[in-house]
Coordinates of N, CA and C in Angstrom, one line a residue:
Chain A
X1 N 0.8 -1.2 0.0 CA 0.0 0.0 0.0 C 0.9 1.3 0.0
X2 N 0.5 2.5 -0.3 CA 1.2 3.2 -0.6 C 1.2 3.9 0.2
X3 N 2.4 4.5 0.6 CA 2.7 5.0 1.9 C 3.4 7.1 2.2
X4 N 3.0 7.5 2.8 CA 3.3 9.2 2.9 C 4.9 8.7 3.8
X5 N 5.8 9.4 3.3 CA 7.2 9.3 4.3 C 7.9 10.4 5.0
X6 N 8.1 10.5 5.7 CA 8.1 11.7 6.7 C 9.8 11.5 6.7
X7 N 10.7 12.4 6.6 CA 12.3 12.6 7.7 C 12.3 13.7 7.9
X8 N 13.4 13.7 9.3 CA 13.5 12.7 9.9 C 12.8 12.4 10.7
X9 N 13.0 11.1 11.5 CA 11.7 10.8 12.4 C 11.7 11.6 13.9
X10 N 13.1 11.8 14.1 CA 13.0 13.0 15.4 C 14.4 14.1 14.9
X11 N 13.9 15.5 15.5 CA 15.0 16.4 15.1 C 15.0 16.9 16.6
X12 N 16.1 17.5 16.8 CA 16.3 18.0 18.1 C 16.6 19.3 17.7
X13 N 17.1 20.7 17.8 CA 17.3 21.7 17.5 C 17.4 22.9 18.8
X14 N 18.2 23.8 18.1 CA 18.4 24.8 19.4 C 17.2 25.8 19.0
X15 N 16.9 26.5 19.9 CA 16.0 27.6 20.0 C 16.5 28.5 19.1
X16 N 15.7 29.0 18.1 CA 16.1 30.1 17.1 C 16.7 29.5 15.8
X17 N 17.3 28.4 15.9 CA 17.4 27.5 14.7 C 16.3 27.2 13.7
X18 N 17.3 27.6 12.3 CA 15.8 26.9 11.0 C 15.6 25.4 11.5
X19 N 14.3 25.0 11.2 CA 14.6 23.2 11.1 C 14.1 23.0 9.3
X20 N 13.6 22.1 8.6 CA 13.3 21.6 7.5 C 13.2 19.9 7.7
X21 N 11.0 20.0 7.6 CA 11.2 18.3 8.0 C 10.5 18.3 6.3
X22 N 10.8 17.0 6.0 CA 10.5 16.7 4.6 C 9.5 15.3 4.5
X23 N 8.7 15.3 3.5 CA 8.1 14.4 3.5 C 7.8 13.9 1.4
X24 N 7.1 13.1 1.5 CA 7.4 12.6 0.3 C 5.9 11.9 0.3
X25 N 5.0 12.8 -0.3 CA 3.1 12.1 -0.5 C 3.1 10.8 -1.6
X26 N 2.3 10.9 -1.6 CA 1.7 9.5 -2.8 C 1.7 10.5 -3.8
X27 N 2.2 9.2 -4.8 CA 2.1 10.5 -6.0 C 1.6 11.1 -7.0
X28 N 0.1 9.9 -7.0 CA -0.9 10.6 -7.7 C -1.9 11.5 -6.7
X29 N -1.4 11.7 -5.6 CA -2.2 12.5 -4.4 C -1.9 14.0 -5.0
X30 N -3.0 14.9 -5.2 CA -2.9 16.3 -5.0 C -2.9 17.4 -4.1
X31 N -3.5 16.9 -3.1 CA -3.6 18.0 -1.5 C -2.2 17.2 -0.7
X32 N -2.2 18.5 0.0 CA -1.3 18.1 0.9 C -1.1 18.7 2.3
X33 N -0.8 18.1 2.9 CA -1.4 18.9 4.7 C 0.3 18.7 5.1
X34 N -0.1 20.0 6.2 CA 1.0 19.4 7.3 C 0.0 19.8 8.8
X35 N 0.0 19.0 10.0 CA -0.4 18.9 11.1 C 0.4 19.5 12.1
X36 N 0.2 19.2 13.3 CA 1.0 19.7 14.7 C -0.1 18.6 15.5
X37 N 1.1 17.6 16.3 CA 0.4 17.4 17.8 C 1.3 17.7 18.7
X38 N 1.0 18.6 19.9 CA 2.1 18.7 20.9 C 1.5 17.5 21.5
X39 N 2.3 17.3 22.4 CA 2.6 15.3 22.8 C 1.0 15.0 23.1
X40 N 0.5 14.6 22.8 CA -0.5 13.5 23.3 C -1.8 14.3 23.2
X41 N -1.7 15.9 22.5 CA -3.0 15.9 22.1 C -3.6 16.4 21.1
X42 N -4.3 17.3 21.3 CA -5.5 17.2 19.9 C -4.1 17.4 18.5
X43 N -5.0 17.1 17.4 CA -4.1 16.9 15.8 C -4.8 18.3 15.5
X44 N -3.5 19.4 15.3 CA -4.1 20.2 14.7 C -3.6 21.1 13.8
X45 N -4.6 21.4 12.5 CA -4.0 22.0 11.0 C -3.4 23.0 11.4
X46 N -2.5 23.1 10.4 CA -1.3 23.7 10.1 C -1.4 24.6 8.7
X47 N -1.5 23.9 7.4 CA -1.2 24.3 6.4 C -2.4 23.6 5.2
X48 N -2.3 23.5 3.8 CA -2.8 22.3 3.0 C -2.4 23.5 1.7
X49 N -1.7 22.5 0.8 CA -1.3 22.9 -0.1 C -1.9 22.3 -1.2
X50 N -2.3 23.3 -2.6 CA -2.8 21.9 -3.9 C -2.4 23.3 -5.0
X51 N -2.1 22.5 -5.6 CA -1.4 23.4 -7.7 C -0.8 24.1 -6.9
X52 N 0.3 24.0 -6.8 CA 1.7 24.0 -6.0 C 1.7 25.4 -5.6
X53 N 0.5 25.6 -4.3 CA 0.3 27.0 -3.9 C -0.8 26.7 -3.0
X54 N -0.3 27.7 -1.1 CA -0.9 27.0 -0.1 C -2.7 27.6 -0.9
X55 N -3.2 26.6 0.0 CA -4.7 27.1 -0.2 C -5.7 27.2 0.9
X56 N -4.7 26.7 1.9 CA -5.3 27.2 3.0 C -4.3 27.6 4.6
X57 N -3.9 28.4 5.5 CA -3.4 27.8 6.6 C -4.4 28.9 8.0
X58 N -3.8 28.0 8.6 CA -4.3 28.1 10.2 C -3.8 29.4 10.8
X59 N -4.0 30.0 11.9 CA -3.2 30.9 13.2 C -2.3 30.5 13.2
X60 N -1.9 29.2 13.6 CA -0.9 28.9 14.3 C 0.1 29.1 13.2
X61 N 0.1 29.0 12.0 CA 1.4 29.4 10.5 C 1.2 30.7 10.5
X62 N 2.4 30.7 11.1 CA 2.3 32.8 10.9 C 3.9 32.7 9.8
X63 N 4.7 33.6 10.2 CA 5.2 34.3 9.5 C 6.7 33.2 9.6
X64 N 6.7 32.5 10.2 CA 7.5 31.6 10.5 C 7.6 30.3 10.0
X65 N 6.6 29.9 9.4 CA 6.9 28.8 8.9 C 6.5 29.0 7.2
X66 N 7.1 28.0 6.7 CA 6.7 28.0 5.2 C 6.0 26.7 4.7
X67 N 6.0 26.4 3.5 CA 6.0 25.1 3.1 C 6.4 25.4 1.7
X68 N 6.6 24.2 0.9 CA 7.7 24.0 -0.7 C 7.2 22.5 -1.0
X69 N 7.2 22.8 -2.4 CA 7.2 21.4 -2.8 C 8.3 21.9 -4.4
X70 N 9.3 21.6 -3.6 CA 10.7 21.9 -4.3 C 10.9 21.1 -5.9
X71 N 10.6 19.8 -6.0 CA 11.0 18.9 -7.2 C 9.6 18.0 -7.5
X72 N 8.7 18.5 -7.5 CA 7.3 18.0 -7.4 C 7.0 16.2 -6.5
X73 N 8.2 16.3 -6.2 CA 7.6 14.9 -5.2 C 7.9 15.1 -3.6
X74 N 9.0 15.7 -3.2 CA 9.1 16.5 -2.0 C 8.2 17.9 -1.3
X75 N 7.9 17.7 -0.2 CA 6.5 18.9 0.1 C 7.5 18.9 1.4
X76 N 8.1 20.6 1.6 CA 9.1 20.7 3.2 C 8.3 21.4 3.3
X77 N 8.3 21.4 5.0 CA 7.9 22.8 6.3 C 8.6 23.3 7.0
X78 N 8.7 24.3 6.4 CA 10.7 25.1 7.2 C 10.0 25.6 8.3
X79 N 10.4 25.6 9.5 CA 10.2 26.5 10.6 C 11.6 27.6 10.7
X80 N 11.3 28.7 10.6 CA 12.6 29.5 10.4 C 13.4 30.3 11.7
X81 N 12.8 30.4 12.8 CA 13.2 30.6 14.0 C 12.7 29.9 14.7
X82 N 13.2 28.9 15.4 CA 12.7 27.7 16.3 C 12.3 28.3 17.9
X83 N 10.9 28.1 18.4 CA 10.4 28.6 19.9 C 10.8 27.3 20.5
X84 N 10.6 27.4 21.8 CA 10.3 26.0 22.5 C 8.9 25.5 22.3
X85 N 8.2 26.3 21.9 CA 6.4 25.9 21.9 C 6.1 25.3 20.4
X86 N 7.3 25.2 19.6 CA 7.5 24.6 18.4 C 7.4 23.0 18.8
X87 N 8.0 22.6 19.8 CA 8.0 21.1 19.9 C 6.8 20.5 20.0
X88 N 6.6 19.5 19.1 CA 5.9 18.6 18.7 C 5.6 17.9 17.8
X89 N 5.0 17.3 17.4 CA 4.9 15.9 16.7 C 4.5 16.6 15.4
X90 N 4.9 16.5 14.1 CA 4.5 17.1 12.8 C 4.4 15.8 12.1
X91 N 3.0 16.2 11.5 CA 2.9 15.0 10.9 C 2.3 15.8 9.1
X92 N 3.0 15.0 8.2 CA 2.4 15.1 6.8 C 1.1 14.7 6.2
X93 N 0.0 14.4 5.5 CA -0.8 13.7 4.8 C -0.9 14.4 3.1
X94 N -0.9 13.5 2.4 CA -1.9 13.4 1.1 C -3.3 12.7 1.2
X95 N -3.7 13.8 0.3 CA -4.9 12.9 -0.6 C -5.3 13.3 -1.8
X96 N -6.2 12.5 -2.4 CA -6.5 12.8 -3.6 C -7.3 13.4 -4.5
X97 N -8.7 13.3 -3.7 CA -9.3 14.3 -4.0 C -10.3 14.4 -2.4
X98 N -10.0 14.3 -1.5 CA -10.1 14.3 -0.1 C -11.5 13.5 0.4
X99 N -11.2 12.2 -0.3 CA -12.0 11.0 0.2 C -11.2 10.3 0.8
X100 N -10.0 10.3 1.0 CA -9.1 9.4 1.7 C -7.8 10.5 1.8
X101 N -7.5 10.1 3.1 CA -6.0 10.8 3.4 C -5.1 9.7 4.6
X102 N -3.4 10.0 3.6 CA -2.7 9.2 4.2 C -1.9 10.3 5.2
X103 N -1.9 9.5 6.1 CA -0.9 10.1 7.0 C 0.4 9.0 7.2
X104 N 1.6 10.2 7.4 CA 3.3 9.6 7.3 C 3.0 9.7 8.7
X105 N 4.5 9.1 9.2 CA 4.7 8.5 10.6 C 4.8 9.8 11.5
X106 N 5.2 11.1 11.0 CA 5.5 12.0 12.0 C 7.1 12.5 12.0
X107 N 6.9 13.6 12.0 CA 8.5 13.9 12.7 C 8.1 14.8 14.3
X108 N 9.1 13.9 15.3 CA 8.9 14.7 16.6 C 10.0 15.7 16.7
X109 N 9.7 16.7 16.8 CA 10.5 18.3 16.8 C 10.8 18.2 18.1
X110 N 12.3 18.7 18.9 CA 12.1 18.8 20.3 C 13.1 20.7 20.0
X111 N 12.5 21.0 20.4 CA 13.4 22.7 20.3 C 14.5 22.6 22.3
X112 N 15.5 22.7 22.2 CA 16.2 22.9 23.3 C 16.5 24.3 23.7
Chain B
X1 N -17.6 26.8 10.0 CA -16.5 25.3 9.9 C -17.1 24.2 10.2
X2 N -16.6 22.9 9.2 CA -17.1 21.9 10.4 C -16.5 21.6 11.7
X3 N -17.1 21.0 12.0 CA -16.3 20.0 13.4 C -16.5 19.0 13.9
X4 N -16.1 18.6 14.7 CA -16.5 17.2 15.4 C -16.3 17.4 16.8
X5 N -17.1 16.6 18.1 CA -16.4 16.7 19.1 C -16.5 15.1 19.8
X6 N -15.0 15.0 20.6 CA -15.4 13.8 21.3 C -15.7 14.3 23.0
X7 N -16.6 13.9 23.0 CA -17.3 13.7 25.1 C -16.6 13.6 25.9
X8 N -16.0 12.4 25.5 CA -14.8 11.3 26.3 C -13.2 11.6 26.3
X9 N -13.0 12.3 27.2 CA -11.1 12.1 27.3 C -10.8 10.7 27.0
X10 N -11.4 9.6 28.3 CA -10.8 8.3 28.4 C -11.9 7.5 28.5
X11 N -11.8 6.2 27.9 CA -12.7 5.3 28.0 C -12.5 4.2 28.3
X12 N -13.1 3.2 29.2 CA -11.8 2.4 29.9 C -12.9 1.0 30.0
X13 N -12.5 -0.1 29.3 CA -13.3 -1.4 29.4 C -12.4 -2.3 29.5
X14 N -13.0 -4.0 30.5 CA -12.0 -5.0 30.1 C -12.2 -5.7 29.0
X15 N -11.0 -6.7 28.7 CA -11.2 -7.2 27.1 C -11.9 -8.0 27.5
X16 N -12.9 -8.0 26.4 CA -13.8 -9.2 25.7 C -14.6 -8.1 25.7
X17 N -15.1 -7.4 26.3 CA -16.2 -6.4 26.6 C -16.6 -5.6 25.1
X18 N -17.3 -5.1 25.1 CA -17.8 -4.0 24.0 C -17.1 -2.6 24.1
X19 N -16.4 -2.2 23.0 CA -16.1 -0.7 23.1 C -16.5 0.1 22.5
X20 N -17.2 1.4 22.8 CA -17.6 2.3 22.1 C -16.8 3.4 22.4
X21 N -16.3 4.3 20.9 CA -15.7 5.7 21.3 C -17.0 6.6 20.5
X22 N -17.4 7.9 21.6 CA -18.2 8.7 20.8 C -18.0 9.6 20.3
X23 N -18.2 9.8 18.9 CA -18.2 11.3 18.2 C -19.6 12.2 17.8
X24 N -19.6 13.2 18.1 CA -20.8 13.7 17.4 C -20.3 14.5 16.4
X25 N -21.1 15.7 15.2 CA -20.5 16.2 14.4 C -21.2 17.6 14.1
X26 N -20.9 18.3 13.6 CA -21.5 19.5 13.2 C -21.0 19.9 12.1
X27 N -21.8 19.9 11.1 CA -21.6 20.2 9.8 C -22.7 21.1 8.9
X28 N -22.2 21.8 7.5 CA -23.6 22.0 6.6 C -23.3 20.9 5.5
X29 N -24.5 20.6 5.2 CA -24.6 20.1 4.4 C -23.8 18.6 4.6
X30 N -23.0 17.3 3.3 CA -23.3 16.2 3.9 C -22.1 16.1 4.4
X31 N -22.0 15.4 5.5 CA -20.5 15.0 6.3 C -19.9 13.8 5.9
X32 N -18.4 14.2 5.8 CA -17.4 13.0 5.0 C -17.0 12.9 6.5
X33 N -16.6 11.6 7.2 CA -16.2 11.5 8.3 C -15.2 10.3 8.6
X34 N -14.5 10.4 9.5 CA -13.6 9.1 9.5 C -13.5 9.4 10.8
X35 N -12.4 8.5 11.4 CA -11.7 8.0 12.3 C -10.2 7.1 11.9
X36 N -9.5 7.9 13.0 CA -7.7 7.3 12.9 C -7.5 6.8 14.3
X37 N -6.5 6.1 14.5 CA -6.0 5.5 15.6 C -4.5 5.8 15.6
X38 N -3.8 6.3 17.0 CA -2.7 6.5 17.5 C -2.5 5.4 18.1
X39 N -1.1 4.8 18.3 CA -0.5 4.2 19.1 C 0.5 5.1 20.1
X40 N 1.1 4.3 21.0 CA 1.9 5.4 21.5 C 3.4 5.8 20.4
X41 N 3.8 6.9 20.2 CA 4.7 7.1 19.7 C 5.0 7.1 18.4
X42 N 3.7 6.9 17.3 CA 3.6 6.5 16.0 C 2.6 6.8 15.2
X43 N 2.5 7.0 14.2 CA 1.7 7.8 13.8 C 0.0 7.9 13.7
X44 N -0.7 8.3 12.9 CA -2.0 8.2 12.6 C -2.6 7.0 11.5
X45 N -2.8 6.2 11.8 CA -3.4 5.2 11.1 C -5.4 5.5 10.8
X46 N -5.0 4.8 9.6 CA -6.7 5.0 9.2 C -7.5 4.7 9.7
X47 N -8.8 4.3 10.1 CA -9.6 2.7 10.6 C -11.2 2.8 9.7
X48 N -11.9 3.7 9.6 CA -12.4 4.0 8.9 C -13.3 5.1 8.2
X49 N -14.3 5.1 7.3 CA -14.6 6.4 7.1 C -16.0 6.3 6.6
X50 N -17.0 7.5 6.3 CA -18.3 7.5 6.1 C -18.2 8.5 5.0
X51 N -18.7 8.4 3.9 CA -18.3 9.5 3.3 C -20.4 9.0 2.2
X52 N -20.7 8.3 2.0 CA -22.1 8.0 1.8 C -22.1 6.1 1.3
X53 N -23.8 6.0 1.7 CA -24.2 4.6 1.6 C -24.6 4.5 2.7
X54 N -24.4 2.9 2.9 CA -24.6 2.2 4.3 C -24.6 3.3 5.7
X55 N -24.9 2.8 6.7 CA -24.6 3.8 7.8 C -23.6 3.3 8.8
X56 N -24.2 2.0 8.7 CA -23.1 0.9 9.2 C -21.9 0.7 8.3
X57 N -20.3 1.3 8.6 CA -19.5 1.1 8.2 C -18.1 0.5 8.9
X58 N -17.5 -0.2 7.9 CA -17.0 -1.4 8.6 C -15.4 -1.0 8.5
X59 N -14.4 -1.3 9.5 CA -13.2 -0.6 9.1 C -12.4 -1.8 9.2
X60 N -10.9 -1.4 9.7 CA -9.7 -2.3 10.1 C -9.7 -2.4 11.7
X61 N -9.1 -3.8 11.5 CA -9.2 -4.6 13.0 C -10.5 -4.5 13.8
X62 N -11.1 -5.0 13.4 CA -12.6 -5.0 13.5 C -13.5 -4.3 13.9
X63 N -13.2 -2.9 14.1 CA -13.7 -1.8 14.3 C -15.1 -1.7 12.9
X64 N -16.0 -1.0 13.9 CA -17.4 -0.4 12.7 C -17.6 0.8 13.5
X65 N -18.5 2.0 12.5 CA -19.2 2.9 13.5 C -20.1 3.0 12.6
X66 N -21.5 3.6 13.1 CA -22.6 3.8 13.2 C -23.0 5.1 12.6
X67 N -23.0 5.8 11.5 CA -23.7 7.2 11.1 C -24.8 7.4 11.1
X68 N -25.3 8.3 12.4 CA -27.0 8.2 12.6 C -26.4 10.4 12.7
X69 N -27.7 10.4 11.3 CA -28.3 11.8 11.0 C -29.1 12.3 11.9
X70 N -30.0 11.7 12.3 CA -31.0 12.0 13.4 C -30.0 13.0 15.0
X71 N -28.9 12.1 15.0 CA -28.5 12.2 16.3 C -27.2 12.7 16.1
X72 N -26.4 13.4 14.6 CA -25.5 13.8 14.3 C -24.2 13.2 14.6
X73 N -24.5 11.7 14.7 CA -23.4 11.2 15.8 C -22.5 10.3 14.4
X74 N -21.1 9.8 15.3 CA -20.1 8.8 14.7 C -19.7 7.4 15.3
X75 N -20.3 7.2 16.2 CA -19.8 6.6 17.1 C -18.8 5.1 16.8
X76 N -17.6 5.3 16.8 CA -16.9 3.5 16.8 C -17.1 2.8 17.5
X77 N -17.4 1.2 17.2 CA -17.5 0.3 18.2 C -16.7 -0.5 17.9
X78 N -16.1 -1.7 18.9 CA -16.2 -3.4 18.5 C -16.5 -4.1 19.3
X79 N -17.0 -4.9 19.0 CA -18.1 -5.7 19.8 C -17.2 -6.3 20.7
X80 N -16.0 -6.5 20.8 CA -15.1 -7.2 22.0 C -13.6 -7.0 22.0
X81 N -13.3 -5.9 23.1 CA -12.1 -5.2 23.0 C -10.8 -6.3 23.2
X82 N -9.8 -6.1 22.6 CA -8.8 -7.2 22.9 C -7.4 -5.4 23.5
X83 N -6.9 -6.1 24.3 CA -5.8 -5.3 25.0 C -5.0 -4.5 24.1
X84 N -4.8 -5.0 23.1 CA -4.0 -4.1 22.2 C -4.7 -3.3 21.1
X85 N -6.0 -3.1 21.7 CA -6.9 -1.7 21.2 C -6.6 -0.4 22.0
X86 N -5.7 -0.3 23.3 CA -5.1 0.7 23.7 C -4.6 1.2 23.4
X87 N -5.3 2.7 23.0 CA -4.8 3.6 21.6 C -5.5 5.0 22.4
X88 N -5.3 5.7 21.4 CA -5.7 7.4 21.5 C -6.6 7.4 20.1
X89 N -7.5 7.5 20.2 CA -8.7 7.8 18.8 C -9.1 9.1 19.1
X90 N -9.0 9.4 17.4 CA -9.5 10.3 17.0 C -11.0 10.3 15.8
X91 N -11.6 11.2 15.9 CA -12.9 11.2 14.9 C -12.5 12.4 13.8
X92 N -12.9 12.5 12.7 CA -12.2 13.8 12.2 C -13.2 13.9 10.9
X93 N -13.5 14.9 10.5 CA -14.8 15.3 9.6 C -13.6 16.6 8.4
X94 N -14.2 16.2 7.4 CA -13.5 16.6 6.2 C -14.3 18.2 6.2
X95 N -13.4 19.2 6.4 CA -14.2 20.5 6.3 C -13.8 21.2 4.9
X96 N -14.4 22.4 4.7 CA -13.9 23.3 3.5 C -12.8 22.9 3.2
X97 N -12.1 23.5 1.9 CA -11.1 23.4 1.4 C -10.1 22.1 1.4
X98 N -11.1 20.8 1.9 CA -10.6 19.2 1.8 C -9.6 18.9 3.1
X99 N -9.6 20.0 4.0 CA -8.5 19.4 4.9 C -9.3 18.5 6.0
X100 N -8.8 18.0 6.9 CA -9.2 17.3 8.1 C -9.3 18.1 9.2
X101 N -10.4 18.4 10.3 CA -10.7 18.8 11.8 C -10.7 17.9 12.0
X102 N -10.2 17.6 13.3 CA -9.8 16.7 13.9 C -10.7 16.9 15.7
X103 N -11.4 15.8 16.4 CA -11.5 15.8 17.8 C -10.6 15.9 19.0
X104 N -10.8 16.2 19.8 CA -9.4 16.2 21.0 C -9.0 14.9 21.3
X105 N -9.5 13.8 20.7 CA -9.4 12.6 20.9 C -10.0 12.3 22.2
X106 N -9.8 10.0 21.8 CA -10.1 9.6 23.4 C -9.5 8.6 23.3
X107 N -8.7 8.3 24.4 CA -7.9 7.3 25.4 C -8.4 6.5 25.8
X108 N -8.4 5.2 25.3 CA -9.1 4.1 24.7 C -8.0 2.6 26.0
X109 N -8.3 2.7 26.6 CA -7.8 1.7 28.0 C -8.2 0.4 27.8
X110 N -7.7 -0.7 27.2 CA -8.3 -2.1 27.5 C -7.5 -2.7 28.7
X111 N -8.2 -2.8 29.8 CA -7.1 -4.2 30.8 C -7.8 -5.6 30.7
X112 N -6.7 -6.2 30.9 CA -6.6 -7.5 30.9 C -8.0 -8.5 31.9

């Protein structure tokens, strides 16, 4: 089955540091999300990108974060000055025409 | 926006027993709905989804839930919890622009 892949699986990083987590959708998938869970709870939107231009994001993407889909199969989310309230679980999904969405494993952010 | 909400932080049955997680939903017009499952430490897995048909819909690892209009509800069940259904569930309703809203989840306890 075809699978959304997320690197890396954990990043650690200093406070004020860029990070860049990368992910790799299904490839006939056209949407594309990125999530936030701080540890253990609610899953919550971030971004969704489609025709390689966001189309929608949240509060929480302010001025700090981006997203790219650099070589049309890679989709990154740069965080460009790292907080401590950045830490948490980033997760990717595709889908295709949003009857099904895959979610990747996650990358866990820890900002030090 | 749409939304979903779950009731339940935690829900706590022994195995063999029946488990129910509840979602209700709030939507216009018709609701695409699913449900994912956390493990600890790993990502969001599918289990199932309602998007139209039957009301009774049938997922992975023998999970079904129930789409009743009347009562706006989602509710998962399985008729007999085994210990390694200890998970963190979530309900999540397809809103505008194709992304996923997600529930605060529920903490899904099987003991032995």
């Amino acid at each position: 089955e075809p699978e959304v892949t997320q690197t890396p699986s954990h990043q650690v990083t200093q406070m004020g540091q860029e990070v860049i987590l990368r992910c790799v959708p299904i490839s006939n998938h056209l949407y594309f999300y990125w999530y936030r869970q701080i540890l253990g709870q609610k899953v919550e939107f971030l971004v969704s990108f489609y025709n390689n231009e966001i189309s929608e994001k949240s509060e929480i993407f302010d001025d700090q974060f981006s997203v790219e889909r650099p070589d049309g199969s890679n989709f990154t989310l740069k965080i460009r000055s790292t907080k401590l309230e950045d830490s948490a679980m980033y997760f990717c999904a595709s889908s295709q025409q949003g009857y099904g969405y895959t979610f990747g494993s996650g990358t866990r952010l820890t900002v030090v | 926006a749409q939304s979903v909400a779950q009731p339940e932080d935690q829900v706590n049955v022994a195995e063999g027993n029946p488990l129910t997680v509840k979602c209700t939903y709030s939507v216009s017009g018709n609701p695409y709905l699913f449900w994912y499952v956390q493990y600890p430490n790993r990502g969001l897995q599918f289990l199932l989804k309602y998007i139209t048909g039957d009301n009774l819909v049938k997922g992975s690892y023998g999970f079904e839930a129930e789409f009743n209009k009347s009562q706006t509800s989602f509710h998962l069940k399985k008729p007999s919890a085994l210990v390694s259904d200890s998970a963190l569930y979530f309900c999540a309703v397809r809103d505008y622009d194709y992304k996923l809203s997600f529930g605060a989840g529920t903490t899904v306890t099987v003991r032995a």
